[in-house]
Short mmCIF file of C-alpha atoms in Angstrom, two decimals:
data_model
loop_
_atom_site.label_atom_id
_atom_site.label_comp_id
_atom_site.label_asym_id
_atom_site.label_seq_id
_atom_site.Cartn_x
_atom_site.Cartn_y
_atom_site.Cartn_z
CA MET K 1 -17.89 20.15 3.80
CA GLY K 2 -19.26 21.16 0.36
CA THR K 3 -20.17 20.01 -2.88
CA ILE K 4 -17.33 20.67 -5.65
CA LEU K 5 -17.28 21.59 -9.30
CA VAL K 6 -14.54 19.09 -10.71
CA THR K 7 -12.87 20.60 -13.80
CA SER K 8 -11.76 18.63 -16.78
CA LEU K 9 -8.73 16.73 -16.19
CA SER K 10 -7.88 16.34 -19.69
CA SER K 11 -8.38 20.35 -20.57
CA ILE K 12 -7.57 20.42 -24.73
CA SER K 13 -6.38 24.13 -23.54
CA ASP K 14 -3.01 22.12 -22.17
CA ILE K 15 -2.62 19.78 -25.08
CA THR K 16 0.08 20.64 -27.53
CA PRO K 17 -0.92 21.14 -31.40
CA GLU K 18 0.57 17.57 -32.08
CA VAL K 19 -1.83 15.80 -30.06
CA GLN K 20 -5.08 18.15 -30.63
CA ASN K 21 -6.67 15.20 -32.49
CA SER K 22 -10.29 13.36 -32.42
CA ALA K 23 -8.84 10.94 -29.36
CA LEU K 24 -8.18 13.06 -27.09
CA ARG K 25 -11.55 15.52 -27.59
CA LYS K 26 -12.97 11.82 -27.35
CA ILE K 27 -11.35 11.13 -23.76
CA ASP K 28 -11.86 14.73 -22.70
CA ASN K 29 -15.35 14.65 -23.76
CA LEU K 30 -15.91 11.25 -21.59
CA ASP K 31 -14.74 12.49 -18.97
CA LYS K 32 -16.48 15.33 -18.44
CA GLN K 33 -19.59 13.39 -19.41
CA LEU K 34 -18.66 11.14 -16.19
CA GLN K 35 -18.32 14.15 -14.12
CA HIS K 36 -21.58 15.31 -15.00
CA HIS K 37 -22.95 11.83 -13.74
CA PHE K 38 -21.04 12.13 -10.26
CA GLN K 39 -21.23 16.12 -9.70
CA THR K 40 -23.26 15.64 -6.31
CA LYS K 41 -21.12 12.72 -5.24
CA PHE K 42 -17.63 14.92 -5.39
CA LEU K 43 -17.39 16.22 -1.42
CA VAL K 44 -14.38 18.58 -0.15
CA GLN K 45 -13.37 16.77 2.88
CA PRO K 46 -11.13 19.01 5.29
CA ALA K 47 -10.34 16.31 7.75
CA LEU K 48 -8.87 14.52 4.76
CA THR K 49 -5.34 16.09 4.80
CA ARG K 50 -2.34 14.14 3.08
CA LEU K 51 -0.93 13.37 6.81
CA LEU K 52 -3.73 11.48 7.32
CA VAL K 53 -4.39 9.53 4.34
CA SER K 54 -0.49 8.50 4.51
CA PHE K 55 1.29 6.56 6.58
CA GLN K 56 2.46 10.93 8.21
CA ALA K 57 0.06 10.18 10.74
CA ASN K 58 1.14 7.21 11.88
CA LYS K 59 4.75 8.77 12.57
CA THR K 60 3.79 9.81 16.35
CA ARG K 61 1.47 7.07 17.12
CA PRO K 62 2.29 4.32 19.28
CA ILE K 63 2.77 0.67 17.73
CA TYR K 64 2.03 2.13 13.99
CA ARG K 65 5.34 3.96 13.98
CA TRP K 66 7.22 1.22 14.45
CA TYR K 67 8.04 0.18 10.53
CA LYS K 68 7.34 2.66 8.07
CA TYR K 69 5.17 1.39 5.72
CA LYS K 70 5.41 4.52 3.30
CA GLU K 71 2.03 3.00 1.23
CA ALA K 72 -0.20 2.71 4.21
CA PHE K 73 -2.99 5.39 5.27
CA SER K 74 -3.01 6.13 9.19
CA ALA K 75 -4.74 4.61 12.32
CA SER K 76 -6.09 8.11 12.36
CA LEU K 77 -8.28 8.14 9.09
CA VAL K 78 -9.83 4.55 9.99
CA GLU K 79 -10.88 6.28 12.55
CA LEU K 80 -12.54 9.17 11.49
CA LEU K 81 -14.22 7.25 8.63
CA LEU K 82 -15.48 4.94 11.36
CA GLU K 83 -17.42 7.65 13.50
CA LYS K 84 -18.22 9.18 10.40
CA TYR K 85 -20.36 6.62 9.06
CA ARG K 86 -21.67 4.93 12.49
CA LEU K 87 -19.57 1.63 12.04
CA ASN K 88 -19.08 0.54 15.77
CA GLN K 89 -19.77 -2.89 15.40
CA GLY K 90 -19.49 -6.34 13.29
CA LYS K 91 -16.18 -7.28 11.14
CA ILE K 92 -14.68 -5.52 8.31
CA LEU K 93 -12.13 -6.77 5.32
CA ASP K 94 -9.03 -5.19 3.89
CA PRO K 95 -8.10 -7.22 0.74
CA PHE K 96 -4.78 -5.42 0.52
CA ALA K 97 -3.60 -5.27 3.93
CA GLY K 98 -0.55 -3.77 3.77
CA SER K 99 1.47 -3.25 7.33
CA GLY K 100 -2.39 -3.75 8.95
CA THR K 101 -3.35 -0.37 9.80
CA ALA K 102 -7.09 -1.01 9.08
CA LEU K 103 -6.83 -4.33 10.97
CA PHE K 104 -5.40 -3.23 14.40
CA ALA K 105 -7.28 0.02 14.21
CA VAL K 106 -10.68 -1.29 14.08
CA SER K 107 -9.39 -4.26 16.66
CA ASP K 108 -8.83 -1.55 18.94
CA LEU K 109 -12.00 -0.10 18.86
CA GLY K 110 -13.95 -3.96 19.41
CA LEU K 111 -14.69 -4.97 15.70
CA ASP K 112 -13.06 -8.03 14.33
CA ALA K 113 -11.04 -7.73 11.10
CA ASP K 114 -10.29 -9.77 8.54
CA GLY K 115 -7.14 -9.00 5.89
CA ILE K 116 -5.15 -10.31 2.91
CA GLU K 117 -1.97 -9.42 2.15
CA LEU K 118 0.25 -10.45 -0.53
CA LEU K 119 3.71 -9.41 0.05
CA PRO K 120 5.93 -11.53 3.20
CA ILE K 121 7.22 -8.06 4.45
CA GLY K 122 3.28 -7.08 5.42
CA GLN K 123 2.67 -10.69 6.72
CA GLN K 124 5.92 -10.28 9.17
CA ILE K 125 4.55 -7.10 10.43
CA ILE K 126 0.98 -8.13 10.83
CA GLU K 127 2.01 -11.36 12.70
CA THR K 128 4.24 -9.60 15.19
CA LYS K 129 2.18 -7.00 15.97
CA LYS K 130 -0.81 -10.12 16.61
CA VAL K 131 2.23 -12.03 18.98
CA LEU K 132 2.79 -9.10 21.01
CA ASP K 133 -0.68 -8.39 21.51
CA SER K 134 -1.76 -11.93 22.48
CA GLU K 135 1.08 -14.05 23.19
CA PHE K 136 4.24 -11.73 24.19
CA ILE K 137 4.66 -12.94 28.17
CA SER K 138 6.16 -10.86 31.02
CA ASP K 139 9.69 -13.58 30.90
CA ASP K 140 9.66 -12.35 26.78
CA LEU K 141 9.60 -8.79 27.82
CA ILE K 142 12.32 -9.36 30.05
CA ARG K 143 14.55 -11.30 27.43
CA LEU K 144 13.74 -8.01 25.23
CA LYS K 145 14.81 -5.44 28.07
CA THR K 146 18.02 -7.87 28.33
CA TRP K 147 18.81 -7.55 24.36
CA LEU K 148 18.57 -3.78 24.94
CA SER K 149 20.93 -3.62 28.11
CA SER K 150 23.58 -5.89 27.06
CA GLN K 151 23.18 -5.97 23.18
CA ILE K 152 23.65 -9.39 23.06
CA TRP K 153 24.58 -9.69 19.46
CA LYS K 154 28.08 -8.32 20.07
CA GLN K 155 28.66 -11.45 22.39
CA ASN K 156 27.99 -13.89 19.13
CA ASP K 157 31.30 -14.73 17.30
CA LYS K 158 29.19 -16.56 15.20
CA GLU K 159 27.88 -14.51 11.95
CA SER K 160 25.04 -15.82 10.05
CA CYS K 161 25.15 -15.11 6.35
CA LEU K 162 22.82 -12.16 5.40
CA PRO K 163 20.52 -13.24 2.17
CA GLU K 164 20.95 -10.74 -0.87
CA PHE K 165 19.27 -10.54 -4.17
CA ARG K 166 21.30 -9.48 -6.97
CA ILE K 167 19.63 -6.09 -6.99
CA THR K 168 20.42 -5.52 -2.96
CA LYS K 169 24.33 -6.58 -3.32
CA GLY K 170 26.30 -3.85 -1.12
CA ALA K 171 23.26 -2.11 0.37
CA TYR K 172 24.94 -1.80 3.52
CA SER K 173 28.47 -1.20 4.80
CA THR K 174 31.19 -3.68 5.52
CA GLU K 175 30.61 -2.60 9.52
CA ASN K 176 26.79 -2.88 9.31
CA LYS K 177 26.85 -6.10 7.13
CA ARG K 178 28.87 -8.13 9.59
CA ALA K 179 26.72 -6.39 12.88
CA ILE K 180 23.43 -7.62 11.10
CA GLY K 181 24.73 -11.15 10.65
CA GLN K 182 26.18 -11.19 14.67
CA TYR K 183 22.55 -10.12 15.28
CA LEU K 184 21.03 -12.77 12.84
CA GLY K 185 23.08 -15.79 14.14
CA ALA K 186 22.33 -14.48 18.38
CA PHE K 187 18.63 -14.30 18.11
CA TYR K 188 17.81 -17.50 16.45
CA GLN K 189 19.15 -18.85 19.91
CA GLU K 190 15.92 -17.26 21.50
CA ASN K 191 12.20 -18.59 21.40
CA PRO K 192 10.28 -18.10 18.94
CA ARG K 193 7.96 -15.14 20.52
CA VAL K 194 11.15 -13.02 20.92
CA ARG K 195 12.70 -14.15 17.75
CA LYS K 196 9.67 -12.84 15.67
CA VAL K 197 10.26 -9.44 17.87
CA LEU K 198 13.80 -9.38 17.00
CA LEU K 199 13.42 -9.52 13.16
CA PHE K 200 10.95 -7.49 13.35
CA SER K 201 13.00 -4.81 15.06
CA LEU K 202 15.83 -5.36 12.70
CA LEU K 203 13.16 -5.16 9.53
CA CYS K 204 12.00 -2.05 11.10
CA VAL K 205 15.96 -0.17 10.97
CA LEU K 206 17.42 -2.00 7.30
CA GLU K 207 16.63 0.83 4.92
CA SER K 208 18.24 3.50 7.71
CA ILE K 209 21.14 1.25 7.88
CA SER K 210 21.84 0.90 4.07
CA TYR K 211 22.91 2.56 1.24
CA THR K 212 19.13 2.72 -0.22
CA ARG K 213 16.35 4.85 0.15
CA LYS K 214 12.67 3.67 -0.96
CA ASP K 215 11.62 5.50 -4.07
CA GLY K 216 8.71 4.33 -5.61
CA GLN K 217 9.36 2.45 -8.46
CA TYR K 218 12.93 0.94 -7.11
CA LEU K 219 15.98 1.67 -4.46
CA ARG K 220 17.37 4.79 -4.96
CA TRP K 221 21.28 4.32 -4.12
CA ASP K 222 23.69 6.42 -2.19
CA TYR K 223 26.63 7.76 -4.09
CA ARG K 224 28.40 6.19 -0.81
CA SER K 225 27.67 2.86 -2.11
CA GLY K 226 29.77 2.57 -5.25
CA ARG K 227 27.42 1.76 -7.37
CA GLY K 228 26.61 3.78 -11.17
CA GLN K 229 24.81 7.11 -10.19
CA GLY K 230 22.67 8.92 -12.69
CA LYS K 231 23.68 12.87 -13.74
CA LYS K 232 23.22 14.03 -10.04
CA PRO K 233 24.56 11.69 -7.35
CA PHE K 234 22.27 10.84 -4.52
CA ASN K 235 23.00 11.75 -1.30
CA LYS K 236 20.67 9.74 1.60
CA GLY K 237 22.01 11.88 4.47
CA GLU K 238 23.08 9.95 7.65
CA ILE K 239 23.33 6.33 7.63
CA LEU K 240 22.58 5.08 10.63
CA ASP K 241 24.82 2.98 12.78
CA PHE K 242 23.44 -0.52 13.28
CA ASP K 243 23.97 -0.83 17.14
CA ASN K 244 22.56 2.81 17.57
CA ALA K 245 19.51 2.40 15.16
CA ILE K 246 18.92 -1.40 16.44
CA THR K 247 18.25 -0.21 20.29
CA ASN K 248 16.57 2.83 19.08
CA LYS K 249 13.75 0.86 17.52
CA ILE K 250 13.99 -2.37 20.34
CA ALA K 251 13.94 0.63 23.15
CA GLU K 252 10.86 2.11 21.09
CA ILE K 253 9.17 -1.23 21.12
CA ILE K 254 9.08 -1.65 24.58
CA ASN K 255 8.09 1.52 25.66
CA ASP K 256 5.40 1.45 22.82
CA LEU K 257 4.42 -1.55 24.78
CA LYS K 258 2.86 0.56 27.96
CA PRO K 259 -0.52 0.59 27.82
CA HIS K 260 -1.46 3.79 26.23
CA THR K 261 -3.59 6.66 26.76
CA HIS K 262 -5.37 7.32 23.32
CA GLN K 263 -8.62 7.20 23.24
CA THR K 264 -11.11 7.48 20.70
CA GLU K 265 -14.21 9.73 21.12
CA LEU K 266 -16.10 6.62 18.77
CA PHE K 267 -16.92 4.89 21.66
CA SER K 268 -17.75 6.07 25.26
CA PHE K 269 -16.07 3.19 27.07
CA LYS K 270 -13.06 0.46 26.72
CA ARG K 271 -14.20 -2.73 24.46
CA ALA K 272 -12.30 -5.84 24.34
CA PRO K 273 -10.14 -5.62 20.91
CA GLY K 274 -11.63 -7.54 18.11
CA LYS K 275 -10.01 -10.49 16.55
CA ILE K 276 -7.83 -10.23 13.82
CA GLN K 277 -7.38 -13.02 10.79
CA LEU K 278 -4.29 -12.32 8.50
CA TYR K 279 -5.21 -14.59 5.03
CA LYS K 280 -1.72 -15.02 3.01
CA GLY K 281 -1.64 -14.38 -1.06
CA SER K 282 -2.82 -12.46 -3.04
CA CYS K 283 -6.71 -11.22 -2.81
CA LEU K 284 -7.54 -12.03 -6.24
CA LYS K 285 -7.09 -15.75 -5.40
CA LEU K 286 -8.00 -15.58 -1.67
CA LEU K 287 -11.37 -13.38 -2.31
CA PRO K 288 -13.20 -16.15 -4.11
CA THR K 289 -13.21 -18.28 -0.75
CA LEU K 290 -14.37 -16.61 1.65
CA PRO K 291 -18.40 -16.76 2.08
CA ASP K 292 -21.19 -14.25 1.16
CA ALA K 293 -22.70 -11.46 3.31
CA ILE K 294 -20.04 -11.55 6.05
CA TYR K 295 -18.42 -8.34 6.44
CA ASP K 296 -19.65 -4.98 7.62
CA ALA K 297 -17.50 -2.86 5.84
CA VAL K 298 -14.31 -2.86 3.38
CA ILE K 299 -11.96 -0.39 4.14
CA THR K 300 -8.44 -0.40 2.07
CA SER K 301 -6.48 1.23 -0.33
CA PRO K 302 -5.62 -0.86 -3.31
CA PRO K 303 -2.30 -0.27 -4.70
CA TYR K 304 -2.23 2.62 -7.00
CA CYS K 305 -1.88 2.53 -10.88
CA ASN K 306 1.37 4.40 -10.62
CA ARG K 307 4.35 1.99 -11.40
CA TYR K 308 5.33 1.47 -8.04
CA ASP K 309 6.77 -1.76 -7.55
CA TYR K 310 6.73 -3.02 -3.97
CA THR K 311 8.99 -6.22 -4.41
CA ARG K 312 11.81 -3.70 -5.48
CA THR K 313 11.17 -1.07 -3.18
CA TYR K 314 10.96 -3.66 -0.02
CA ALA K 315 13.88 -5.94 -1.86
CA LEU K 316 16.15 -5.59 1.39
CA GLU K 317 13.23 -6.93 3.51
CA LEU K 318 12.29 -9.64 1.30
CA ALA K 319 16.00 -10.58 1.16
CA LEU K 320 16.07 -11.15 4.78
CA LEU K 321 12.66 -12.90 4.76
CA ASP K 322 14.62 -15.62 2.78
CA ILE K 323 12.55 -14.84 -0.62
CA SER K 324 14.30 -16.87 -3.60
CA GLU K 325 15.11 -14.59 -6.69
CA LYS K 326 12.30 -16.61 -8.30
CA GLY K 327 10.10 -16.12 -5.42
CA LEU K 328 11.05 -12.37 -6.06
CA ILE K 329 9.53 -12.73 -9.35
CA ASP K 330 6.78 -14.66 -8.59
CA LEU K 331 5.62 -11.91 -6.13
CA ARG K 332 5.66 -9.38 -8.55
CA GLN K 333 3.57 -11.46 -10.85
CA GLU K 334 0.87 -11.90 -8.60
CA MET K 335 0.55 -8.56 -7.49
CA LEU K 336 -2.37 -6.74 -8.74
CA SER K 337 -0.83 -5.10 -12.00
CA CYS K 338 0.70 -1.96 -11.20
CA THR K 339 3.90 -2.02 -12.56
CA VAL K 340 5.10 -2.60 -16.31
CA GLU K 341 6.62 -6.01 -15.86
CA ASN K 342 3.44 -7.25 -14.99
CA ARG K 343 1.64 -10.07 -17.42
CA SER K 344 -1.70 -10.07 -18.40
CA LYS K 345 -3.66 -12.25 -15.99
CA ASP K 346 -6.53 -15.02 -17.64
CA LEU K 347 -8.57 -13.59 -15.31
CA LEU K 348 -11.75 -16.06 -16.54
CA ALA K 349 -9.40 -18.80 -15.89
CA MET K 350 -9.04 -17.41 -12.21
CA ASN K 351 -12.67 -17.38 -11.46
CA PRO K 352 -15.59 -17.82 -14.43
CA ASN K 353 -17.67 -15.46 -12.13
CA TRP K 354 -15.86 -12.77 -13.33
CA ARG K 355 -17.29 -12.16 -16.72
CA LEU K 356 -20.21 -9.41 -15.78
CA ALA K 357 -16.61 -7.55 -13.89
CA LEU K 358 -15.01 -7.95 -17.23
CA GLU K 359 -17.78 -6.89 -19.38
CA THR K 360 -18.26 -3.90 -16.72
CA ALA K 361 -14.38 -3.01 -17.88
CA ASN K 362 -14.54 -3.49 -21.45
CA SER K 363 -17.61 -1.33 -21.96
CA GLN K 364 -16.39 1.18 -19.85
CA PRO K 365 -16.09 4.50 -22.69
CA LEU K 366 -13.61 6.65 -20.83
CA LEU K 367 -11.46 3.44 -19.89
CA GLN K 368 -11.54 1.97 -23.35
CA ALA K 369 -10.68 5.31 -25.20
CA ILE K 370 -8.07 5.72 -22.95
CA LEU K 371 -6.38 2.16 -23.62
CA GLY K 372 -6.97 3.24 -27.29
CA TYR K 373 -4.96 6.51 -27.27
CA LEU K 374 -2.34 4.23 -24.87
CA ASP K 375 -2.06 1.63 -27.36
CA ASN K 376 -1.77 4.33 -30.22
CA GLN K 377 1.02 5.90 -28.22
CA LYS K 378 2.68 2.90 -27.87
CA LEU K 379 2.58 2.07 -31.91
CA GLN K 380 3.89 5.25 -32.28
CA GLY K 381 6.85 4.77 -30.33
CA VAL K 382 6.41 7.58 -27.99
CA LEU K 383 5.71 6.15 -24.48
CA ASN K 384 8.68 5.78 -22.05
CA ASN K 385 7.80 1.93 -21.29
CA ASN K 386 5.78 -0.07 -24.13
CA GLY K 387 4.37 -1.55 -20.83
CA ILE K 388 2.14 0.82 -19.70
CA PRO K 389 -0.93 0.21 -21.76
CA ARG K 390 -1.21 -3.76 -20.71
CA MET K 391 -0.10 -2.18 -17.13
CA VAL K 392 -3.32 0.11 -17.20
CA ARG K 393 -5.62 -2.49 -18.71
CA GLY K 394 -4.44 -5.30 -16.08
CA TYR K 395 -5.49 -2.94 -13.32
CA PHE K 396 -8.74 -1.86 -14.19
CA ASP K 397 -9.84 -5.30 -15.12
CA GLU K 398 -8.47 -6.86 -12.03
CA MET K 399 -9.97 -4.01 -9.91
CA ALA K 400 -13.13 -4.74 -11.17
CA CYS K 401 -12.78 -8.50 -10.10
CA VAL K 402 -12.35 -7.01 -6.49
CA ILE K 403 -15.06 -4.69 -6.61
CA GLN K 404 -17.16 -7.34 -7.82
CA GLU K 405 -15.81 -9.90 -4.89
CA CYS K 406 -15.99 -6.84 -2.35
CA SER K 407 -19.89 -6.66 -3.18
CA ARG K 408 -20.57 -10.09 -2.81
CA VAL K 409 -19.19 -10.52 0.61
CA LEU K 410 -20.21 -7.69 2.01
CA LYS K 411 -23.55 -7.54 3.72
CA PRO K 412 -26.65 -5.46 1.87
CA GLY K 413 -25.76 -1.51 3.12
CA ALA K 414 -22.77 -2.75 4.54
CA VAL K 415 -19.96 0.28 3.44
CA LEU K 416 -16.64 0.05 1.17
CA PHE K 417 -14.24 2.96 2.17
CA MET K 418 -11.30 2.94 -0.83
CA VAL K 419 -8.11 5.17 -0.58
CA ASN K 420 -6.82 6.16 -4.16
CA ASP K 421 -4.99 8.58 -6.94
CA ASN K 422 -5.74 9.30 -10.00
CA VAL K 423 -2.59 9.05 -12.32
CA ARG K 424 -1.64 10.63 -15.69
CA TYR K 425 0.18 8.74 -18.28
CA SER K 426 1.51 10.50 -22.14
CA GLY K 427 -0.21 13.76 -20.77
CA ILE K 428 -3.86 12.30 -20.42
CA SER K 429 -5.16 12.38 -16.94
CA ILE K 430 -6.78 8.77 -15.91
CA SER K 431 -9.34 9.48 -13.62
CA VAL K 432 -9.40 6.48 -11.57
CA ASP K 433 -11.94 7.53 -9.02
CA MET K 434 -14.84 7.86 -11.72
CA ILE K 435 -14.11 5.00 -13.58
CA LEU K 436 -13.64 2.60 -10.52
CA SER K 437 -16.82 4.38 -8.91
CA ASP K 438 -18.53 3.73 -12.39
CA PHE K 439 -17.56 0.21 -12.12
CA ALA K 440 -18.80 -0.25 -8.56
CA GLU K 441 -22.62 0.75 -9.69
CA LYS K 442 -22.52 -2.43 -11.87
CA LEU K 443 -21.58 -4.01 -9.88
CA GLY K 444 -23.69 -3.84 -6.61
CA PHE K 445 -22.83 -0.54 -5.03
CA ILE K 446 -24.74 2.56 -4.37
CA VAL K 447 -21.73 5.69 -5.03
CA GLU K 448 -22.43 7.40 -1.64
CA ASN K 449 -19.68 9.94 -1.93
CA ILE K 450 -16.24 10.70 -3.58
CA LEU K 451 -14.22 12.52 -0.47
CA VAL K 452 -11.66 14.92 -1.86
CA LEU K 453 -8.86 15.86 -0.20
CA PRO K 454 -8.59 19.90 -0.18
CA SER K 455 -5.24 19.96 -1.90
CA ASP K 456 -4.79 18.30 -5.17
CA LYS K 457 -1.42 16.07 -5.47
CA GLY K 458 0.93 17.15 -8.74
CA ASN K 459 1.79 14.55 -11.64
CA SER K 460 5.48 13.48 -12.05
CA SER K 461 8.51 15.60 -12.53
CA GLN K 462 8.33 13.74 -15.93
CA GLN K 463 4.86 14.17 -17.24
CA MET K 464 5.18 17.97 -16.13
CA GLY K 465 8.15 18.10 -18.05
CA ASN K 466 7.08 17.10 -21.15
CA HIS K 467 3.27 17.57 -21.10
CA GLY K 468 2.99 20.75 -17.77
CA ARG K 469 1.52 20.63 -14.33
CA ALA K 470 -1.36 18.81 -14.19
CA PRO K 471 -3.81 18.31 -10.64
CA LEU K 472 -4.54 14.77 -9.89
CA ARG K 473 -6.98 14.20 -7.10
CA LYS K 474 -6.50 12.34 -4.45
CA CYS K 475 -9.61 10.74 -3.11
CA VAL K 476 -11.47 8.11 -0.25
CA TYR K 477 -14.73 6.46 -2.21
CA VAL K 478 -17.52 6.00 -0.15
CA TRP K 479 -19.89 3.01 -2.01
CA LYS K 480 -22.56 1.18 -0.21
CA LYS K 481 -23.81 -2.21 -0.76
CA GLN K 482 -26.83 -2.40 -2.60
#
């Protein structure tokens, strides 16, 4: 591991003559100033592979592999950070808990964990794993095995209606839709613990048995769905048969419930698992309700400023969880501003104590130069979506508030770990890592390190087509509470 030289993210040589103006030069200079300020903090960490900081490393891990929550980081990353920074006791917080990877990984190591999660799909995953960890009894497991061996849903003549949104209609073949209805009708007769696991099993296979594939900002539709296609019809490959998909998933869960032999080197002996507490809702609303100085670490990965809309990519699952059309819209607005549809939030009305956070964001020179440039691009009509400036402004304002709250709830000397990506819009790279680290220094943190993945990520194909390829850093920030 060593100090790296961070090259300019908005190199003037890459800018076409039409956009070589004072605004871009100002952004480039301000970016270089921040690079100089944080130069000694950037460290290449060879162990931080893309596999580790994504869901990919969970694919072979018992329990963590059940549901492919593609935005998650891996349990192995959590273990690596805890070991590297010698965190072996206390309580951690994940304000963007997702599928609960951080919560369960630290619990396995004997630490208590609190998580905040807005999306019902994430809540359902966490709650089901908690039930399997502490409430499931031997009779429940026997019943689950009976479902597997007898395929009980096939014996059910009464189908339940499959909940759908307008954007998910036609997502399944006639055969798979009928089988889902039979399955839903059958498992409601089980006790609450078994029912929860059977519903979770269904959530795990929805994408694989549908005509859709999650694609960041939306669901992509296979050509066999009959939906309108773009210039190049999309073929997602094999669409699984419901009976095979659900039996394989239930079998996987049963098999993974057996004691597993994975052993971390962080502890030399097996400790009792830590307690997990889940808070349901927006972290902007729930973080201010937590007491001061109660956590020994924060381990999290917020939504990236990349236009990904989780309410659309997880629409199949949210529909099955009986979220209404209005509920879906409300969820989209409650999320951290990371999509172009997010409206501005009145953050001071939510919490008057965030004045310092907002002043920090509003006075950050690089961020304000970027926002000015994006506003100008919008006025010229050259942005591919006019909601981008509002989204970027909202993202950084809200993240400043989250950082201030994390500083408040952490004990002195406690560490915050955050996985995040830099992004690019209208030809300019946005150094999310440095801007948020600059916020952190003004909101109660010392920047210990910005751990950099050895290989950079490329920007989107659209950005590459219009502005050329620009490598974007993916990092894990390490900040210590003063």
